[in-house]
Amino acid sequence: MCNNSNCVRTRFAPSPTGFMHVGNLRTALYACLLAHSSKGKFILRIEDTDQARYVDGAVDVIYATLKAANLIHDEGPDVGGDFGPYIQSERKPLYAEYAKKLVETGHAYYCFCEKCEDETEGAGNSDPADDPCRAMDPAEAQKLVDAGKSCVIRQKIDRSGSTTFTDSVFGEITIENKVLDDQILLKSDGMPTYNFANVIDDHLMAITHVVRGSEYLSSTPKYNLLYKAFGWDIPTYVHLPLIMGRNADGEVAKLSKRHGSVSFENLIADGYLAEAIVNYIALLGWSSKSDREIFEFSELEELFSLSGLNKSPAVFDYDKLKWMNAEYIRKLSPEEFAARAKSFAQVEDTPLEAKWDMLAALLQQRTELLTEIPGKIAFLHEQPEYDAEMFNNKKSKCTPEIAKDILLEMREAFSGMEISAQAVTDLLTACAEKRGVKLGQPMWAVRIALSGTPVTPGGPGEIMELLGKEESLRRIDNALAKL
């Protein structure tokens, strides 16, 4: 990573207000990839200026999510750096200093109006024509401040003309200044608003590229006017398109909970692997200009470029993510899959725990989501109720009558042998040869008798080894009773 003045420096600046939405995660991912693909630095900054929305434990969620997603920050509250502190509430004196400089140069003013009592983010902004404080004599305003009158500091925007800026994704954008409001910069408690703190911190932390959602496009001219007021260089902007979800009627709308899990935490709980989630989110608005869809994280760090970003909204496709997750599950080593899947399988303190490695090997190629596993192996814990009609199978030419005959023969053979998957398979193969039928027929009869379900991970041999001889024979006896 570079340490010179030309270093690309990006930041992820989440507010600790709850879970990590996939949109926030994509912002963090692109900021990280942009920095590291340029041999630059990725900075984590906690933006806790909105104390009313602060959620206890949310900072830990941010750390845990970034770690799980492999988004390693080079500077931040937990790792330090040359531009700290990296938590905005710990930088509070800085903001007052810079806000007062803007007042002194005529780019901001003290506002004493009652409407400023609502100082939550985005509130208290109004038409400056309605604000008598904007035209107040600065000396008179200073007297009120010195007398201890409660106030906020607002940005004083010249309403004439327009502001033009260039975004790396959306190109050149011009916004008329008359639509901009005199936003609050510093609240009455001395805490900055999100918009003001961003500008100050991005400059002081030498951020070169600001990666954020396209919803901030309309606010960018206000940021730029602040940069110009201080005489600072304006960073490169990278605004990302919205992430959409598909409604039940096929229409698309901004991704929300009605479309499914929208947080990293919930997607993990739903059985997706972290690396599959990250790979999929990387493709929501970016392309490597190839047909490839599966990338190691190190490959994303190498290949990522701004030229690959798309300004069209991306649609979050859960089916596509599920397919990608299955690909990642198959790529895991057997040991890694067994370790990751065990907590989902719910086999702890059950007879299956001792045979988990064998069971995991059967499940790996048959699993798309880790949360599917309990359903796939439920029959091993307790056989479901089933009807004798289930022994009918056209493909294997099995009927209840044929199944009964096969099970009577196999029951006697099984009772006198050591049970292993291979030994059972060999016996069923010999049975099929003796009867002059395909192996599928005795396999089907025994599978239904053992499981009570037509689809199982593994065949009759594996099922018998997992159940053990005593339980297997008990289930075959129950099947014979049905027949």
mmCIF file of C-alpha atoms in Angstrom, residues 218-412:
data_model
loop_
_atom_site.group_PDB
_atom_site.id
_atom_site.type_symbol
_atom_site.label_atom_id
_atom_site.label_comp_id
_atom_site.label_asym_id
_atom_site.label_seq_id
_atom_site.Cartn_x
_atom_site.Cartn_y
_atom_site.Cartn_z
ATOM 1 C CA SER A 218 -28.559 16.173 -5.129
ATOM 2 C CA SER A 219 -26.559 17.073 -1.987
ATOM 3 C CA THR A 220 -23.208 17.153 -3.773
ATOM 4 C CA PRO A 221 -23.415 20.842 -4.827
ATOM 5 C CA LYS A 222 -23.767 21.804 -1.160
ATOM 6 C CA TYR A 223 -20.665 19.763 -0.372
ATOM 7 C CA ASN A 224 -18.767 21.425 -3.200
ATOM 8 C CA LEU A 225 -19.759 24.909 -2.070
ATOM 9 C CA LEU A 226 -18.279 24.068 1.336
ATOM 10 C CA TYR A 227 -15.053 22.823 -0.266
ATOM 11 C CA LYS A 228 -14.802 26.050 -2.267
ATOM 12 C CA ALA A 229 -15.541 28.188 0.786
ATOM 13 C CA PHE A 230 -12.545 26.627 2.544
ATOM 14 C CA GLY A 231 -10.383 26.708 -0.585
ATOM 15 C CA TRP A 232 -9.988 22.920 -0.539
ATOM 16 C CA ASP A 233 -9.645 20.479 -3.427
ATOM 17 C CA ILE A 234 -12.835 18.631 -4.273
ATOM 18 C CA PRO A 235 -12.507 14.813 -4.197
ATOM 19 C CA THR A 236 -13.481 12.492 -7.030
ATOM 20 C CA TYR A 237 -17.099 11.425 -6.670
ATOM 21 C CA VAL A 238 -18.317 7.877 -7.318
ATOM 22 C CA HIS A 239 -22.096 7.706 -6.900
ATOM 23 C CA LEU A 240 -23.560 4.216 -7.087
ATOM 24 C CA PRO A 241 -26.944 3.357 -8.615
ATOM 25 C CA LEU A 242 -29.824 2.096 -6.507
ATOM 26 C CA ILE A 243 -30.240 -1.580 -5.702
ATOM 27 C CA MET A 244 -33.755 -2.683 -6.585
ATOM 28 C CA GLY A 245 -35.884 -5.672 -5.605
ATOM 29 C CA ARG A 246 -38.499 -7.446 -7.682
ATOM 30 C CA ASN A 247 -42.080 -7.326 -6.415
ATOM 31 C CA ALA A 248 -44.477 -10.257 -6.605
ATOM 32 C CA ASP A 249 -46.092 -8.721 -9.708
ATOM 33 C CA GLY A 250 -42.737 -8.531 -11.499
ATOM 34 C CA GLU A 251 -42.315 -4.773 -11.044
ATOM 35 C CA VAL A 252 -39.122 -3.487 -9.471
ATOM 36 C CA ALA A 253 -38.830 -1.109 -6.531
ATOM 37 C CA LYS A 254 -36.093 -0.010 -4.157
ATOM 38 C CA LEU A 255 -34.844 -3.067 -2.265
ATOM 39 C CA SER A 256 -36.671 -3.476 1.042
ATOM 40 C CA LYS A 257 -37.605 -6.150 3.582
ATOM 41 C CA ARG A 258 -40.655 -7.165 1.556
ATOM 42 C CA HIS A 259 -38.257 -8.594 -1.060
ATOM 43 C CA GLY A 260 -36.442 -10.810 1.450
ATOM 44 C CA SER A 261 -33.406 -10.430 3.692
ATOM 45 C CA VAL A 262 -31.666 -7.116 3.005
ATOM 46 C CA SER A 263 -28.926 -7.187 5.634
ATOM 47 C CA PHE A 264 -25.653 -9.080 5.581
ATOM 48 C CA GLU A 265 -26.451 -10.597 8.983
ATOM 49 C CA ASN A 266 -29.805 -11.946 7.822
ATOM 50 C CA LEU A 267 -28.388 -13.350 4.588
ATOM 51 C CA ILE A 268 -25.785 -15.241 6.633
ATOM 52 C CA ALA A 269 -28.563 -16.495 8.912
ATOM 53 C CA ASP A 270 -30.463 -17.613 5.788
ATOM 54 C CA GLY A 271 -27.589 -19.939 4.933
ATOM 55 C CA TYR A 272 -25.563 -17.929 2.424
ATOM 56 C CA LEU A 273 -21.761 -17.986 2.616
ATOM 57 C CA ALA A 274 -20.089 -14.617 3.203
ATOM 58 C CA GLU A 275 -17.834 -14.964 0.161
ATOM 59 C CA ALA A 276 -20.803 -15.771 -2.090
ATOM 60 C CA ILE A 277 -22.664 -12.695 -0.825
ATOM 61 C CA VAL A 278 -19.642 -10.472 -1.467
ATOM 62 C CA ASN A 279 -19.065 -11.926 -4.945
ATOM 63 C CA TYR A 280 -22.720 -11.398 -5.853
ATOM 64 C CA ILE A 281 -22.886 -7.851 -4.476
ATOM 65 C CA ALA A 282 -19.723 -6.973 -6.426
ATOM 66 C CA LEU A 283 -21.692 -7.630 -9.618
ATOM 67 C CA LEU A 284 -24.614 -5.365 -8.625
ATOM 68 C CA GLY A 285 -23.472 -2.396 -10.672
ATOM 69 C CA TRP A 286 -20.001 -3.482 -11.777
ATOM 70 C CA SER A 287 -18.722 -5.739 -14.540
ATOM 71 C CA SER A 288 -15.262 -7.063 -15.305
ATOM 72 C CA LYS A 289 -16.104 -6.790 -19.045
ATOM 73 C CA SER A 290 -16.071 -10.586 -19.274
ATOM 74 C CA ASP A 291 -18.611 -13.399 -18.942
ATOM 75 C CA ARG A 292 -17.121 -14.555 -15.650
ATOM 76 C CA GLU A 293 -19.290 -14.400 -12.557
ATOM 77 C CA ILE A 294 -17.279 -16.248 -9.904
ATOM 78 C CA PHE A 295 -14.306 -14.314 -8.523
ATOM 79 C CA GLU A 296 -11.955 -14.839 -5.633
ATOM 80 C CA PHE A 297 -11.736 -11.706 -3.501
ATOM 81 C CA SER A 298 -8.098 -11.207 -4.499
ATOM 82 C CA GLU A 299 -9.220 -11.225 -8.147
ATOM 83 C CA LEU A 300 -11.820 -8.543 -7.438
ATOM 84 C CA GLU A 301 -9.119 -6.412 -5.800
ATOM 85 C CA GLU A 302 -6.978 -6.775 -8.893
ATOM 86 C CA LEU A 303 -9.670 -6.316 -11.553
ATOM 87 C CA PHE A 304 -11.911 -3.607 -10.084
ATOM 88 C CA SER A 305 -11.984 -0.293 -11.951
ATOM 89 C CA LEU A 306 -14.340 2.675 -12.143
ATOM 90 C CA SER A 307 -14.800 2.080 -15.868
ATOM 91 C CA GLY A 308 -16.677 -1.121 -15.041
ATOM 92 C CA LEU A 309 -19.401 0.686 -13.049
ATOM 93 C CA ASN A 310 -22.893 1.006 -14.509
ATOM 94 C CA LYS A 311 -25.307 3.853 -13.757
ATOM 95 C CA SER A 312 -28.418 1.722 -14.312
ATOM 96 C CA PRO A 313 -30.119 0.418 -11.161
ATOM 97 C CA ALA A 314 -29.208 -3.170 -10.281
ATOM 98 C CA VAL A 315 -31.882 -5.740 -9.395
ATOM 99 C CA PHE A 316 -31.134 -8.034 -6.462
ATOM 100 C CA ASP A 317 -31.946 -11.536 -7.700
ATOM 101 C CA TYR A 318 -32.214 -14.026 -4.829
ATOM 102 C CA ASP A 319 -32.307 -16.967 -7.244
ATOM 103 C CA LYS A 320 -29.013 -15.864 -8.768
ATOM 104 C CA LEU A 321 -27.479 -15.440 -5.329
ATOM 105 C CA LYS A 322 -28.700 -18.916 -4.383
ATOM 106 C CA TRP A 323 -27.078 -20.388 -7.496
ATOM 107 C CA MET A 324 -23.824 -18.612 -6.711
ATOM 108 C CA ASN A 325 -23.972 -19.804 -3.110
ATOM 109 C CA ALA A 326 -24.285 -23.409 -4.286
ATOM 110 C CA GLU A 327 -21.194 -22.923 -6.457
ATOM 111 C CA TYR A 328 -19.246 -21.661 -3.455
ATOM 112 C CA ILE A 329 -20.467 -24.521 -1.254
ATOM 113 C CA ARG A 330 -19.198 -27.051 -3.809
ATOM 114 C CA LYS A 331 -15.806 -25.326 -3.898
ATOM 115 C CA LEU A 332 -15.258 -25.736 -0.152
ATOM 116 C CA SER A 333 -13.022 -28.521 1.072
ATOM 117 C CA PRO A 334 -14.991 -31.321 2.772
ATOM 118 C CA GLU A 335 -13.516 -30.293 6.116
ATOM 119 C CA GLU A 336 -14.468 -26.629 5.646
ATOM 120 C CA PHE A 337 -18.002 -27.492 4.590
ATOM 121 C CA ALA A 338 -18.456 -29.799 7.573
ATOM 122 C CA ALA A 339 -17.228 -27.089 9.944
ATOM 123 C CA ARG A 340 -19.442 -24.342 8.497
ATOM 124 C CA ALA A 341 -22.561 -26.451 8.070
ATOM 125 C CA LYS A 342 -22.582 -28.145 11.472
ATOM 126 C CA SER A 343 -24.257 -25.310 13.380
ATOM 127 C CA PHE A 344 -27.032 -25.199 10.769
ATOM 128 C CA ALA A 345 -27.498 -29.001 10.781
ATOM 129 C CA GLN A 346 -28.629 -29.174 14.424
ATOM 130 C CA VAL A 347 -26.856 -32.487 15.070
ATOM 131 C CA GLU A 348 -25.144 -31.504 18.317
ATOM 132 C CA ASP A 349 -25.989 -33.884 21.164
ATOM 133 C CA THR A 350 -27.715 -36.328 18.816
ATOM 134 C CA PRO A 351 -26.550 -39.765 17.571
ATOM 135 C CA LEU A 352 -25.732 -38.147 14.224
ATOM 136 C CA GLU A 353 -23.031 -35.917 15.700
ATOM 137 C CA ALA A 354 -20.512 -38.780 15.735
ATOM 138 C CA LYS A 355 -21.243 -39.422 12.051
ATOM 139 C CA TRP A 356 -21.370 -35.784 10.987
ATOM 140 C CA ASP A 357 -18.335 -35.932 8.675
ATOM 141 C CA MET A 358 -19.907 -38.758 6.690
ATOM 142 C CA LEU A 359 -23.268 -36.984 6.545
ATOM 143 C CA ALA A 360 -21.656 -33.664 5.568
ATOM 144 C CA ALA A 361 -19.902 -35.359 2.651
ATOM 145 C CA LEU A 362 -23.293 -36.573 1.379
ATOM 146 C CA LEU A 363 -24.860 -33.115 1.787
ATOM 147 C CA GLN A 364 -22.203 -30.900 0.215
ATOM 148 C CA GLN A 365 -23.081 -31.519 -3.438
ATOM 149 C CA ARG A 366 -26.806 -31.450 -2.690
ATOM 150 C CA THR A 367 -27.012 -28.163 -0.771
ATOM 151 C CA GLU A 368 -27.694 -24.649 -2.072
ATOM 152 C CA LEU A 369 -28.355 -22.971 1.281
ATOM 153 C CA LEU A 370 -27.029 -24.129 4.638
ATOM 154 C CA THR A 371 -30.496 -23.606 6.108
ATOM 155 C CA GLU A 372 -31.801 -26.422 3.872
ATOM 156 C CA ILE A 373 -29.792 -29.021 5.792
ATOM 157 C CA PRO A 374 -32.156 -29.644 8.751
ATOM 158 C CA GLY A 375 -34.983 -30.411 6.333
ATOM 159 C CA LYS A 376 -32.803 -32.710 4.254
ATOM 160 C CA ILE A 377 -31.807 -34.834 7.246
ATOM 161 C CA ALA A 378 -34.956 -34.615 9.381
ATOM 162 C CA PHE A 379 -35.899 -38.180 8.410
ATOM 163 C CA LEU A 380 -32.729 -39.435 10.125
ATOM 164 C CA HIS A 381 -33.911 -38.019 13.442
ATOM 165 C CA GLU A 382 -37.500 -39.171 13.074
ATOM 166 C CA GLN A 383 -39.060 -40.981 10.156
ATOM 167 C CA PRO A 384 -42.065 -39.115 8.750
ATOM 168 C CA GLU A 385 -45.447 -40.756 8.325
ATOM 169 C CA TYR A 386 -45.892 -42.175 4.833
ATOM 170 C CA ASP A 387 -48.316 -44.327 2.883
ATOM 171 C CA ALA A 388 -47.547 -47.699 1.326
ATOM 172 C CA GLU A 389 -48.389 -46.126 -2.046
ATOM 173 C CA MET A 390 -45.011 -44.369 -1.869
ATOM 174 C CA PHE A 391 -43.380 -47.672 -2.831
ATOM 175 C CA ASN A 392 -44.859 -47.218 -6.330
ATOM 176 C CA ASN A 393 -42.208 -45.921 -8.721
ATOM 177 C CA LYS A 394 -42.522 -46.093 -12.497
ATOM 178 C CA LYS A 395 -38.871 -45.517 -13.271
ATOM 179 C CA SER A 396 -37.634 -48.431 -11.150
ATOM 180 C CA LYS A 397 -40.769 -50.519 -11.860
ATOM 181 C CA CYS A 398 -41.377 -50.919 -8.166
ATOM 182 C CA THR A 399 -44.785 -51.588 -6.598
ATOM 183 C CA PRO A 400 -45.855 -52.213 -2.990
ATOM 184 C CA GLU A 401 -46.066 -55.930 -3.738
ATOM 185 C CA ILE A 402 -42.555 -56.061 -5.220
ATOM 186 C CA ALA A 403 -41.233 -53.891 -2.390
ATOM 187 C CA LYS A 404 -42.655 -56.283 0.206
ATOM 188 C CA ASP A 405 -40.949 -59.243 -1.443
ATOM 189 C CA ILE A 406 -37.603 -57.381 -1.640
ATOM 190 C CA LEU A 407 -37.797 -56.166 1.959
ATOM 191 C CA LEU A 408 -38.556 -59.630 3.329
ATOM 192 C CA GLU A 409 -35.449 -60.952 1.591
ATOM 193 C CA MET A 410 -33.233 -57.982 2.558
ATOM 194 C CA ARG A 411 -34.474 -57.938 6.171
ATOM 195 C CA GLU A 412 -33.132 -61.445 6.706
#
